[in-house]
Coordinates of C-alpha atoms in Angstrom, one line a residue:
M1 CA -177.3 -85.7 142.6
K2 CA -174.1 -86.8 140.6
T3 CA -173.3 -86.0 137.0
N4 CA -173.8 -88.3 134.3
I5 CA -170.1 -88.9 133.4
Q6 CA -169.3 -89.4 137.5
I7 CA -171.9 -91.8 137.6
A8 CA -170.8 -94.0 135.0
Q9 CA -166.7 -93.4 136.4
D10 CA -168.1 -95.0 140.0
A11 CA -170.1 -97.9 138.2
T12 CA -168.9 -101.2 138.6
L13 CA -168.4 -102.8 135.1
V14 CA -168.4 -106.4 134.5
H15 CA -165.8 -108.3 131.8
I16 CA -167.4 -107.7 128.2
K17 CA -167.4 -111.4 128.2
E18 CA -169.8 -111.9 131.1
V19 CA -172.0 -109.8 129.3
A20 CA -172.2 -111.4 126.0
A21 CA -173.0 -115.0 128.0
K22 CA -176.2 -113.8 129.0
Y23 CA -177.0 -114.2 125.4
N24 CA -175.3 -118.0 124.3
I25 CA -172.2 -116.1 122.8
A26 CA -168.9 -117.3 123.0
E27 CA -165.8 -116.0 123.6
D28 CA -164.7 -116.9 120.4
D29 CA -167.1 -114.8 118.9
L30 CA -165.7 -111.7 120.5
E31 CA -162.7 -109.7 119.5
L32 CA -161.9 -107.6 122.5
Y33 CA -161.2 -103.9 122.8
G34 CA -160.0 -103.9 126.0
K35 CA -162.2 -105.7 129.5
Y36 CA -165.3 -103.6 128.6
K37 CA -165.9 -103.6 124.8
A38 CA -166.0 -105.9 122.2
K39 CA -166.9 -107.0 118.5
L40 CA -168.9 -109.4 117.9
S41 CA -167.1 -112.1 115.4
N42 CA -168.7 -112.5 111.4
E43 CA -168.9 -116.1 112.8
L44 CA -171.5 -115.3 115.4
I45 CA -173.5 -113.1 112.7
A46 CA -173.5 -115.9 110.5
K47 CA -174.1 -119.1 113.2
T48 CA -177.1 -117.0 114.2
A49 CA -178.6 -116.3 111.3
S50 CA -181.3 -119.0 111.3
N51 CA -182.8 -118.1 114.9
P52 CA -186.1 -117.0 115.1
D53 CA -186.0 -113.1 115.2
G54 CA -187.2 -111.6 118.3
K55 CA -189.4 -108.7 119.2
L56 CA -188.2 -105.2 117.5
I57 CA -189.1 -101.8 119.6
L58 CA -188.7 -98.8 118.2
V59 CA -187.9 -95.7 120.6
T60 CA -188.7 -92.2 119.4
A61 CA -189.8 -88.5 120.5
I62 CA -191.5 -85.6 119.9
N63 CA -189.6 -82.8 118.5
P64 CA -186.7 -82.4 120.5
T65 CA -186.7 -79.0 122.5
P66 CA -183.4 -77.0 124.6
A67 CA -185.5 -78.6 127.9
G68 CA -184.4 -82.4 126.1
E69 CA -186.3 -85.4 125.6
G70 CA -184.5 -88.0 127.3
K71 CA -184.9 -90.6 124.3
T72 CA -181.1 -92.8 123.9
T73 CA -182.1 -92.6 128.4
T74 CA -185.6 -93.6 128.1
S75 CA -184.0 -96.7 125.8
I76 CA -181.4 -97.6 128.4
G77 CA -183.6 -97.5 131.3
L78 CA -186.2 -99.3 129.4
G79 CA -183.6 -102.2 128.3
Q80 CA -182.3 -102.4 132.1
A81 CA -186.6 -102.9 133.4
F82 CA -186.8 -105.7 130.8
G83 CA -183.3 -106.9 133.0
R84 CA -185.2 -106.5 135.7
L85 CA -188.1 -108.2 134.8
G86 CA -186.2 -111.1 133.5
K87 CA -186.6 -110.6 129.7
N88 CA -183.7 -111.6 127.5
C89 CA -183.1 -108.1 126.3
L90 CA -180.8 -106.6 124.3
L91 CA -180.4 -102.5 123.1
A92 CA -179.5 -101.9 119.6
L93 CA -178.0 -98.0 119.6
R94 CA -175.8 -95.6 117.3
E95 CA -172.2 -94.6 117.8
P96 CA -171.8 -90.8 119.3
S97 CA -170.1 -88.2 116.8
L98 CA -167.4 -86.2 118.1
G99 CA -168.9 -83.2 116.7
P100 CA -172.1 -82.8 119.1
C101 CA -169.6 -84.5 122.1
F102 CA -167.5 -81.2 121.5
G103 CA -170.1 -78.6 120.8
I104 CA -173.6 -78.4 122.3
K105 CA -175.5 -81.3 121.8
G106 CA -173.5 -83.7 124.1
G107 CA -173.0 -87.1 123.4
A108 CA -175.2 -90.2 123.1
A109 CA -174.7 -92.6 126.1
G110 CA -178.2 -91.8 127.7
G111 CA -178.2 -89.9 131.3
G112 CA -178.3 -90.2 134.8
Y113 CA -178.4 -94.1 135.5
A114 CA -179.8 -95.2 132.4
Q115 CA -176.1 -95.0 130.5
V116 CA -174.0 -97.3 128.6
V117 CA -170.7 -98.0 129.5
P118 CA -167.8 -97.2 129.6
M119 CA -169.6 -94.0 129.0
E120 CA -166.0 -91.8 127.7
D121 CA -165.0 -94.7 125.4
L122 CA -167.9 -94.5 123.5
N123 CA -168.0 -91.0 123.2
L124 CA -165.0 -90.4 122.1
H125 CA -162.8 -93.1 120.1
F126 CA -164.4 -95.9 120.8
T127 CA -163.5 -99.0 118.9
G128 CA -162.6 -96.8 116.2
D129 CA -165.3 -97.1 113.5
F130 CA -165.4 -93.5 113.0
H131 CA -162.2 -92.9 112.2
A132 CA -162.4 -95.7 109.6
I133 CA -165.4 -94.2 108.0
T134 CA -163.6 -91.0 107.5
A135 CA -160.5 -92.3 106.2
A136 CA -162.5 -94.4 103.4
N137 CA -164.2 -91.4 102.5
N138 CA -161.4 -89.3 102.1
L139 CA -159.3 -92.2 100.0
L140 CA -161.9 -92.1 97.4
A141 CA -161.7 -88.3 97.7
A142 CA -157.9 -88.2 97.5
L143 CA -158.6 -90.6 94.9
L144 CA -161.0 -88.8 92.6
D145 CA -158.3 -85.9 92.4
N146 CA -155.2 -88.2 91.9
H147 CA -157.4 -89.4 88.7
I148 CA -158.1 -86.1 87.9
Q149 CA -154.4 -84.8 87.9
Q150 CA -153.1 -87.5 86.1
G151 CA -154.9 -87.0 83.0
N152 CA -158.4 -87.7 83.8
A153 CA -159.2 -90.6 81.8
L154 CA -162.7 -90.4 82.5
Q155 CA -163.3 -87.3 81.6
I156 CA -164.6 -86.0 84.6
D157 CA -166.4 -82.8 84.9
T158 CA -164.5 -80.7 87.9
R159 CA -168.1 -78.3 88.0
Q160 CA -169.8 -81.6 88.8
I161 CA -167.9 -82.9 91.1
V162 CA -170.6 -84.4 94.1
W163 CA -168.1 -86.2 96.9
K164 CA -167.2 -84.4 99.4
R165 CA -164.2 -84.8 102.1
C166 CA -165.4 -85.2 105.6
M167 CA -163.8 -85.1 108.7
D168 CA -166.3 -85.8 112.4
M169 CA -166.5 -82.3 113.7
N170 CA -168.1 -79.5 113.9
D171 CA -166.2 -77.2 111.6
R172 CA -168.2 -74.5 109.9
A173 CA -165.0 -72.6 108.0
L174 CA -164.9 -76.4 106.0
R175 CA -168.1 -76.4 104.8
N176 CA -166.9 -74.3 101.1
I177 CA -163.5 -74.2 100.5
V178 CA -161.0 -74.3 97.4
V179 CA -158.1 -77.1 97.0
G180 CA -155.6 -77.2 94.2
L181 CA -154.0 -74.1 95.1
G182 CA -150.4 -73.8 94.4
S183 CA -148.0 -75.2 91.5
K184 CA -149.2 -77.8 89.4
S185 CA -148.4 -80.4 90.8
D186 CA -150.5 -79.6 93.7
G187 CA -153.3 -80.1 91.9
F188 CA -156.4 -78.9 90.1
V189 CA -158.4 -75.9 91.7
R190 CA -161.4 -76.1 92.3
E191 CA -164.6 -75.5 94.8
D192 CA -164.3 -78.5 97.7
H193 CA -167.3 -79.2 100.8
F194 CA -166.8 -80.8 103.5
V195 CA -169.4 -82.6 105.9
I196 CA -169.7 -84.2 109.4
T197 CA -168.7 -87.8 109.3
V198 CA -171.7 -89.1 110.3
A199 CA -173.7 -87.4 107.7
T200 CA -171.6 -89.3 104.9
E201 CA -172.5 -91.5 102.4
I202 CA -169.8 -94.1 103.4
M203 CA -171.9 -94.2 107.0
A204 CA -175.1 -94.9 105.1
I205 CA -173.7 -97.6 103.6
L206 CA -172.3 -99.3 106.6
C207 CA -175.3 -98.8 108.3
L208 CA -177.3 -100.6 105.6
A209 CA -174.8 -103.1 104.2
L210 CA -175.6 -107.0 104.8
D211 CA -171.9 -108.2 104.7
M212 CA -168.7 -107.6 103.1
A213 CA -170.2 -108.5 99.5
D214 CA -172.7 -106.0 100.0
L215 CA -170.2 -103.3 101.3
K216 CA -168.2 -103.6 98.8
K217 CA -171.0 -104.0 95.7
R218 CA -172.7 -100.3 97.7
L219 CA -169.2 -99.0 97.7
G220 CA -168.8 -99.7 94.3
D221 CA -172.3 -98.1 92.9
I222 CA -171.4 -94.4 94.6
I223 CA -171.4 -91.6 92.4
V224 CA -168.7 -89.1 92.6
A225 CA -169.3 -87.0 89.5
Y226 CA -170.8 -86.5 86.8
N227 CA -168.5 -86.8 83.1
Y228 CA -168.6 -84.1 80.4
D229 CA -171.7 -86.3 79.1
G230 CA -173.7 -85.9 82.3
E231 CA -172.9 -89.3 82.8
P232 CA -171.9 -90.6 86.7
V233 CA -169.2 -91.3 87.4
T234 CA -168.3 -94.0 90.2
A235 CA -165.8 -95.6 93.3
R236 CA -165.8 -98.8 91.0
Q237 CA -164.6 -96.5 88.2
L238 CA -162.0 -95.1 90.3
Q239 CA -160.7 -98.2 91.0
A240 CA -161.3 -97.7 95.0
V241 CA -163.7 -100.2 96.3
G242 CA -160.7 -102.6 97.3
A243 CA -159.0 -100.1 99.5
M244 CA -161.9 -98.9 101.1
A245 CA -163.0 -101.9 101.9
A246 CA -160.3 -102.9 103.4
L247 CA -160.2 -99.9 105.8
L248 CA -164.1 -100.3 106.9
K249 CA -163.1 -104.4 107.6
D250 CA -163.0 -103.8 111.3
A251 CA -165.5 -101.1 111.2
L252 CA -168.0 -103.4 109.7
K253 CA -168.5 -105.7 112.8
P254 CA -170.8 -104.5 115.7
N255 CA -170.2 -103.3 118.7
L256 CA -170.7 -105.1 122.0
I257 CA -170.7 -102.7 125.5
Q258 CA -173.2 -102.7 128.1
T259 CA -175.6 -100.7 130.1
L260 CA -174.7 -99.9 134.0
E261 CA -177.4 -103.0 135.2
H262 CA -175.0 -105.4 132.8
T263 CA -177.3 -104.9 129.8
G264 CA -176.0 -105.7 126.5
A265 CA -176.3 -103.2 124.1
I266 CA -175.5 -103.4 120.7
V267 CA -174.0 -100.0 119.6
H268 CA -173.2 -99.5 115.9
G269 CA -172.9 -96.7 113.4
G270 CA -174.3 -93.2 113.8
P271 CA -175.5 -91.3 110.8
F272 CA -177.8 -88.1 112.2
A273 CA -181.1 -87.8 111.7
N274 CA -182.0 -84.2 110.7
I275 CA -178.9 -84.8 107.4
A276 CA -178.8 -88.6 107.4
H277 CA -181.2 -91.9 107.7
G278 CA -180.4 -91.3 111.9
C279 CA -180.6 -95.6 112.6
N280 CA -178.1 -97.6 114.0
S281 CA -176.8 -100.5 111.5
I282 CA -178.8 -103.4 110.0
R283 CA -176.1 -105.7 111.0
A284 CA -176.4 -104.8 114.3
T285 CA -180.5 -104.6 114.6
K286 CA -180.7 -108.2 112.5
T287 CA -177.6 -109.9 114.6
A288 CA -179.8 -108.9 117.8
L289 CA -183.2 -110.2 117.0
K290 CA -181.3 -113.5 116.4
I291 CA -179.9 -113.5 119.8
A292 CA -182.1 -111.9 122.4
D293 CA -186.2 -112.0 122.8
Y294 CA -186.4 -108.5 122.6
V295 CA -184.9 -105.6 121.3
I296 CA -185.1 -101.8 121.6
T297 CA -183.7 -99.6 119.1
E298 CA -183.9 -95.7 118.8
A299 CA -183.8 -93.6 115.8
G300 CA -182.2 -89.9 116.2
F301 CA -184.6 -86.7 117.0
G302 CA -188.1 -86.6 116.6
A303 CA -190.6 -89.2 115.0
D304 CA -190.9 -86.9 111.6
L305 CA -187.2 -87.6 111.4
G306 CA -185.9 -90.6 112.8
A307 CA -188.9 -92.7 112.7
E308 CA -189.9 -91.8 109.4
K309 CA -186.5 -93.0 107.6
F310 CA -186.4 -95.9 110.4
F311 CA -190.1 -97.1 108.9
D312 CA -189.2 -95.8 104.8
I313 CA -185.8 -96.5 104.5
K314 CA -184.3 -98.9 107.2
C315 CA -187.1 -101.3 107.5
R316 CA -188.0 -101.2 103.8
K317 CA -184.4 -102.0 102.9
A318 CA -183.9 -104.4 105.7
G319 CA -187.4 -106.4 105.5
L320 CA -187.6 -105.8 109.4
K321 CA -191.0 -105.3 110.9
P322 CA -191.0 -102.9 114.0
D323 CA -193.7 -104.4 116.9
A324 CA -193.9 -101.7 118.8
V325 CA -192.9 -97.9 119.4
V326 CA -192.7 -96.1 122.5
L327 CA -193.0 -92.1 122.0
V328 CA -190.7 -90.2 124.4
A329 CA -192.3 -86.8 125.6
T330 CA -191.5 -84.4 128.7
V331 CA -194.0 -81.9 130.3
R332 CA -191.5 -79.0 129.7
A333 CA -190.9 -79.7 125.8
L334 CA -194.8 -79.5 125.9
K335 CA -195.1 -76.3 127.8
Y336 CA -192.2 -74.9 125.5
N337 CA -194.1 -75.9 122.2
G338 CA -196.5 -74.3 124.0
G339 CA -194.9 -71.1 124.2
V340 CA -193.2 -71.0 127.8
P341 CA -190.0 -69.6 127.7
K342 CA -187.0 -72.0 128.6
N343 CA -186.4 -70.2 132.0
E344 CA -190.1 -70.7 133.1
L345 CA -190.5 -74.3 132.4
S346 CA -190.5 -75.3 135.8
A347 CA -193.7 -73.4 136.7
E348 CA -197.2 -76.2 136.6
N349 CA -198.8 -74.6 133.3
L350 CA -201.6 -76.3 131.8
D351 CA -202.7 -74.0 129.7
A352 CA -199.5 -73.9 127.9
L353 CA -199.4 -77.6 128.2
K354 CA -202.8 -77.7 126.1
K355 CA -201.4 -75.5 123.4
G356 CA -198.4 -77.5 123.1
I357 CA -199.3 -80.8 123.1
C358 CA -200.4 -80.7 119.7
N359 CA -197.0 -81.3 118.7
L360 CA -197.3 -84.5 120.4
E361 CA -200.6 -85.5 118.8
K362 CA -199.4 -85.3 115.3
H363 CA -196.6 -87.6 116.1
I364 CA -198.9 -89.9 117.4
E365 CA -200.8 -89.3 114.3
N366 CA -198.2 -89.8 112.2
L367 CA -197.0 -93.2 113.7
Q368 CA -200.6 -94.3 113.6
K369 CA -200.3 -94.6 109.7
Y370 CA -197.2 -97.3 110.1
H371 CA -200.1 -99.3 111.9
V372 CA -197.8 -100.1 114.6
P373 CA -199.5 -100.1 118.1
I374 CA -197.5 -96.9 120.1
V375 CA -197.1 -96.4 124.2
V376 CA -196.3 -92.6 124.8
T377 CA -194.4 -92.6 127.8
L378 CA -193.1 -89.3 129.3
N379 CA -189.5 -89.0 130.8
S380 CA -189.8 -87.5 134.4
F381 CA -188.5 -84.2 135.6
L382 CA -188.7 -83.4 139.4
T383 CA -190.8 -80.1 138.6
D384 CA -193.7 -82.2 136.5
T385 CA -196.9 -81.9 138.8
Q386 CA -199.3 -84.8 138.8
A387 CA -202.2 -82.3 137.3
E388 CA -200.1 -81.8 134.0
Y389 CA -199.3 -86.5 134.2
E390 CA -203.1 -86.8 134.4
Y391 CA -203.7 -84.5 131.0
I392 CA -201.1 -85.7 128.9
Q393 CA -202.0 -89.6 130.0
S394 CA -206.0 -88.3 129.3
F395 CA -205.0 -87.2 126.1
C396 CA -203.1 -90.2 124.6
E397 CA -205.4 -92.7 126.1
E398 CA -208.2 -90.9 124.1
K399 CA -206.1 -90.8 120.8
G400 CA -205.5 -94.7 121.2
C401 CA -202.1 -95.0 122.9
A402 CA -201.0 -97.0 126.1
F403 CA -199.3 -94.5 128.3
A404 CA -196.5 -95.2 131.4
L405 CA -194.6 -93.0 132.9
S406 CA -190.7 -93.3 132.5
Q407 CA -188.5 -92.6 135.8
V408 CA -185.1 -94.2 134.4
W409 CA -183.1 -90.9 134.8
E410 CA -183.3 -91.1 138.9
K411 CA -184.1 -94.7 139.0
G412 CA -182.1 -96.7 136.4
G413 CA -184.1 -100.1 135.5
E414 CA -186.3 -99.7 138.2
G415 CA -188.1 -96.3 137.3
G416 CA -188.3 -98.3 133.5
I417 CA -191.0 -100.8 134.9
E418 CA -194.0 -99.4 134.6
L419 CA -193.3 -98.8 131.1
A420 CA -191.7 -101.8 130.2
Q421 CA -194.8 -103.9 131.6
K422 CA -197.1 -101.3 129.3
V423 CA -194.6 -101.8 126.2
L424 CA -195.2 -106.1 127.0
Q425 CA -198.6 -105.6 127.2
T426 CA -198.9 -103.7 124.1
L427 CA -196.7 -106.0 122.3
E428 CA -199.3 -109.2 123.3
E429 CA -202.3 -107.4 123.0
K430 CA -201.5 -105.1 119.5
P431 CA -199.8 -107.5 116.9
S432 CA -198.4 -104.8 114.2
A433 CA -199.4 -104.4 110.3
F434 CA -196.2 -102.5 109.8
A435 CA -196.2 -101.4 106.3
P436 CA -193.9 -98.1 104.8
L437 CA -195.8 -94.7 103.9
Y438 CA -194.9 -94.9 100.1
P439 CA -194.7 -97.8 97.9
D440 CA -191.6 -97.9 95.8
E441 CA -193.1 -96.9 92.5
M442 CA -194.4 -94.0 93.1
P443 CA -192.2 -90.8 91.7
L444 CA -189.8 -89.1 93.7
K445 CA -191.6 -85.7 93.8
D446 CA -194.8 -87.5 94.8
K447 CA -192.7 -89.4 97.5
I448 CA -191.2 -85.5 98.7
R449 CA -194.8 -84.5 98.8
T450 CA -196.3 -87.4 100.6
V451 CA -194.1 -87.3 103.5
A452 CA -194.0 -82.9 103.6
S453 CA -197.9 -83.7 104.0
E454 CA -198.6 -86.8 105.7
I455 CA -195.8 -86.7 108.1
Y456 CA -194.4 -82.5 108.5
G457 CA -198.2 -81.3 107.8
A458 CA -197.4 -79.5 104.9
A459 CA -199.8 -78.2 102.8
D460 CA -197.3 -77.4 99.3
V461 CA -193.1 -77.9 98.5
S462 CA -191.4 -76.1 96.5
Y463 CA -188.4 -76.7 94.4
T464 CA -185.3 -74.9 93.6
P465 CA -184.8 -75.3 89.3
A466 CA -181.5 -77.1 90.3
A467 CA -183.6 -79.3 92.9
E468 CA -186.0 -79.7 89.9
K469 CA -183.5 -80.2 87.3
M470 CA -181.6 -82.9 89.3
L471 CA -184.9 -84.8 90.0
A472 CA -185.8 -85.4 86.5
K473 CA -182.0 -86.3 85.8
L474 CA -182.1 -88.9 88.9
T475 CA -185.2 -90.0 87.3
E476 CA -184.0 -90.7 83.8
L477 CA -180.9 -92.6 85.3
G478 CA -183.3 -95.1 87.3
F479 CA -182.8 -93.6 90.4
G480 CA -186.9 -93.2 90.7
S481 CA -187.6 -96.2 92.6
L482 CA -185.6 -95.3 95.2
P483 CA -187.2 -93.6 98.5
V484 CA -186.3 -90.2 99.7
C485 CA -183.8 -89.1 103.1
I486 CA -185.4 -85.6 103.6
A487 CA -182.5 -83.4 105.3
K488 CA -184.8 -80.8 107.8
T489 CA -184.2 -78.9 111.0
Q490 CA -185.6 -81.0 113.9
Y491 CA -186.7 -78.8 116.1
S492 CA -189.8 -78.0 114.2
L493 CA -192.2 -80.0 111.7
S494 CA -191.8 -77.7 109.5
D495 CA -188.6 -76.6 107.7
D496 CA -187.8 -73.8 109.4
Q497 CA -187.0 -74.1 113.2
H498 CA -189.1 -71.6 114.6
K499 CA -192.4 -73.1 113.7
L500 CA -193.2 -75.0 117.0
G501 CA -196.0 -76.4 118.1
R502 CA -198.1 -78.3 115.2
P503 CA -197.6 -75.7 112.5
T504 CA -200.3 -75.6 109.1
G505 CA -199.9 -74.0 106.2
F506 CA -196.4 -73.9 105.6
T507 CA -194.2 -75.0 102.4
V508 CA -191.7 -76.8 102.6
N509 CA -188.7 -75.5 100.5
V510 CA -186.1 -77.8 98.5
R511 CA -183.0 -76.1 97.6
D512 CA -181.1 -79.1 96.5
V513 CA -181.5 -82.9 95.7
Y514 CA -178.5 -85.9 95.6
V515 CA -178.6 -89.8 95.2
S516 CA -176.6 -91.7 97.3
A517 CA -176.2 -94.6 95.5
G518 CA -174.8 -96.6 97.2
A519 CA -176.9 -96.2 100.4
G520 CA -179.7 -96.4 98.3
F521 CA -182.0 -93.1 99.0
I522 CA -182.3 -89.9 97.0
V523 CA -180.8 -87.0 99.8
V524 CA -183.4 -83.9 99.8
L525 CA -182.0 -80.8 101.4
T526 CA -184.8 -78.5 102.9
G527 CA -184.7 -74.8 104.2
A528 CA -181.4 -73.7 105.9
I529 CA -180.3 -77.3 107.1
M530 CA -176.2 -77.7 106.8
T531 CA -174.2 -81.2 106.1
M532 CA -171.5 -79.4 108.4
P533 CA -172.5 -77.7 112.2
G534 CA -171.1 -75.2 113.1
L535 CA -169.8 -74.6 117.1
S536 CA -171.5 -72.5 119.8
K537 CA -170.0 -69.2 121.4
S538 CA -169.8 -71.7 124.2
P539 CA -169.3 -75.3 123.3
A540 CA -169.0 -78.3 125.5
A541 CA -165.4 -78.4 124.5
Y542 CA -164.6 -75.6 127.0
G543 CA -165.9 -77.7 130.2
I544 CA -163.7 -80.9 128.7
D545 CA -160.4 -81.8 130.7
V546 CA -158.8 -84.8 131.8
S547 CA -157.5 -84.9 135.5
E548 CA -153.3 -85.9 136.0
D549 CA -154.6 -89.6 136.7
G550 CA -156.1 -89.6 133.6
K551 CA -159.5 -89.4 134.8
I552 CA -161.9 -87.2 131.9
T553 CA -163.9 -84.9 132.7
G554 CA -166.9 -83.0 131.5
L555 CA -168.5 -85.2 129.1
F556 CA -172.1 -85.4 129.4

């Protein structure tokens, strides 16, 4: 079979104006980036705001494994299947980060015959949104250091600077650095740090902002440091808001592209779910709901991360009420959770499957706590067996979930018909009664414990002295009503990536806490999670190239 990039490059795309027309989007409401990409105008968003909402379907997954689960592929294939059934459906997805594209994970355009295109554009520079976010973030960092250099009128304590620089690349050497070396005119010497762009507060703000006024208000609320009296210093005080907003003016507008079968896809924003809130922008999702009958969105990594943050942060902030959840798993991943090595996953092994299905069981139980109906789907592989399918289907149905097999990687929309029909049936027969996991007024430590115990299955939570101190300070400063965004490994329900299956009796270890006041949540760092990833021994960048005729190869 062809590679993902070969399939994408061989596809016949239609002009983005034709895709838009299917959703009654006029050409005047498109800001074209060539033939196949466009931004949606602010005027379109304003004039559709009073339209009734379509149905919102979240696609999430079990904990990711080296075997791969195919959550984005399933989302795209499901959207294509809705199109084949004559349904007016839009996808609302995240933009890929350059870090994983050149690292180990690859891009985020789907796979096989369930992809969004142009695949190379999406996985690389796209419409420049991430570059704008990076520039805005680093402008604020430059203004902060310049303020100190020019006399420090705000009395910023250089030992309590919390704003970090960023770049959208995996570069571990930048995690901890020293800036200001050289002569007196080169700045004040201090320790500094970099995070990857998708983990920045600017990315979160862009994804949570409702409009330009809300964006500017959130940018102004960013806490960059504390002064000598321990009081927060904000971007507003540094007079950074206007210039940052100018850089983000176009990035705030959602992007429209298409799938291989010409279903529309609004792709906008891209925070990681292990170190950020993991959802595409509120503007994209809300706009999609106003112009389509069905909207399929996804949240990063497993349901313990992406789905929890989708429900407890994004839906809480935006007033969204999801109508159904699709939970993606694979036979191979469940056997991996049952202890089978990666190189032995192709062989039928019902014993390992029965042992590893506890991971799927826990994710089902977690999602049921939000009172949204669930459809479990298996992303099929050629090595799967009928006995394995039947066991998993029986297990899911006993848990009260609908079940469907997905073959979208191999067959595109046709391979998602069974899943689409199950989702439509679920939407008709099982009304959603969505509610977040915890109330706003719950104390911060209780919120952390609630997520750790209810979603991860932890027995206890421990805190470093610094984390304890910061939680008390943030509560005193009036941030206690914010939701928590817990940064944790994606590979396990615990904060230890080596604990597979459904671990019990473990303690979640909180090492640091800080507020993203502009985004409106408290970030909680657990275990060994890093906000600036590194490259592997053999990164994907080694295999990426450009031919003499300008064709990119090696992306996946």
